[in-house]
Amino acid sequence: MSGTVKKRLNFVDVARSFAIFLAIFSHAMIDFGGWDLLSSDQVLIRVISRSATPLFIFMFGMMLELVYFKRYEQQGLQPITQRLVKRSLQCFIGYQLTVLAGLIGGSLTPMHAAGAALFLADAHFGNILRFYSIALLLAIPLLMFRQRYKSLGMIGLLGGIWITYPILTALNIRDLSMFSGLGGVLFGIVGNHHGPSVLYGFTFLIVGMLVASSLANWREQGLGAFYQTATMVLGLCGAIIVGLVVSSSASEVAQNFVTMEAYRAQNHPGYYAIGLFLCMCILILLSLLVPLHHSLPGWSAVPMEFGRSSLTAYTLGNVVLNLTPAFVVGTTAAMAIGISIGYLLILLVLLHAYNTGLERVKPQFHNYMLKFTQAPRDHPPSTAVRVVRYLLS
């Protein structure tokens, strides 16, 4: 209820939900023909929607700092490792379900689907889950690095990542045989991969952690440190953007950002500068609009389902889009936008109903599955049974 002191940062939770909303909206617009109907001068809608992936990864970085790193300092590495590995496996399963849906729905050929399942090619939607399944495992040594070398070490790590960019660009590696796709996924150097690669995608994650570290004492000191950090990020990214605009034009830079085959596929610094700039603008705006110290009103529970069940929402939203052919295609941009928003509203209602029902039956289902997978004392449990227990634990 409104009036009770809030233990969580409301605007951060809202930002997580907004990132999911933008991602699924963008994918729905593809399926319902919206992007093809938008004129070239309506680039603002494209720019905002393209901020979904940067914001998605950025919020993951914030969660690493605010939740996992805090627990790591309190509980040690082992429980955090178990949680991150399990979450990685869940993202991997979600990604494979999305690939399978793309195959069944006809978006992927059998050969392409096999490549996507092995991280050698892009899926039709849901590729961020591939990034997450890898990044969640890499987050384990990253948290150890964060504890040992503090924020300055994280800044140095970020600089080290971008030192590799001119080196890899100069090497101009064009072929790694059957591993070209994997090279694109991990390093963005070869392969038909739309980005961001894991290596350079950590830019959003690390900056997200650094920004989140400025919120360590938000209950006592407010958001002053956050705004200072955000201003520095905006200034640095703004300088890079201005440099790009001066060397070309504002419209060309905007088009390069929204076009998948341009900045994003190239892992161009401009993609990360613009992405971070948009992330900070969104977070600052939400921090000013969303109440800080009090709970959100009860009606907000439904739109917040995207953030509450981000993996379920993202996977389900993309699986359905993959399974259902584009039988409804907008004849105008406004119609396509309306259909896409309508799809999101239906998805929200389904998620809310699912989570409400799950809260009621989860204890009984959990106990039943544990009992079902209980092996006799004289027979060790199979690998499949151990995996089921692990995912339910």
Short mmCIF file of C-alpha atoms in Angstrom, two decimals, residues 63 69 108 112 144 157 231 266 280 286 302 306 323 326 340 356 379 382:
data_model
loop_
_atom_site.label_atom_id
_atom_site.label_comp_id
_atom_site.label_asym_id
_atom_site.label_seq_id
_atom_site.Cartn_x
_atom_site.Cartn_y
_atom_site.Cartn_z
CA MET A 63 20.64 -6.23 -10.67
CA PHE A 69 26.94 -8.48 -5.35
CA LEU A 108 13.77 -20.73 -39.44
CA HIS A 112 19.35 -22.41 -39.57
CA MET A 144 34.87 -11.71 -7.72
CA LEU A 157 38.08 -3.56 -17.21
CA THR A 231 25.54 13.04 -15.56
CA GLN A 266 29.40 -3.93 -36.23
CA MET A 280 20.44 7.15 -18.61
CA LEU A 286 11.67 7.38 -14.28
CA VAL A 302 -0.32 -5.80 -13.71
CA PHE A 306 7.02 -7.81 -17.19
CA LEU A 323 4.51 -19.80 -33.59
CA ALA A 326 1.62 -12.82 -39.29
CA SER A 340 1.42 -4.57 -31.22
CA THR A 356 -1.49 -15.28 -9.50
CA HIS A 379 19.41 -46.28 -6.74
CA SER A 382 19.48 -40.02 -12.87
#
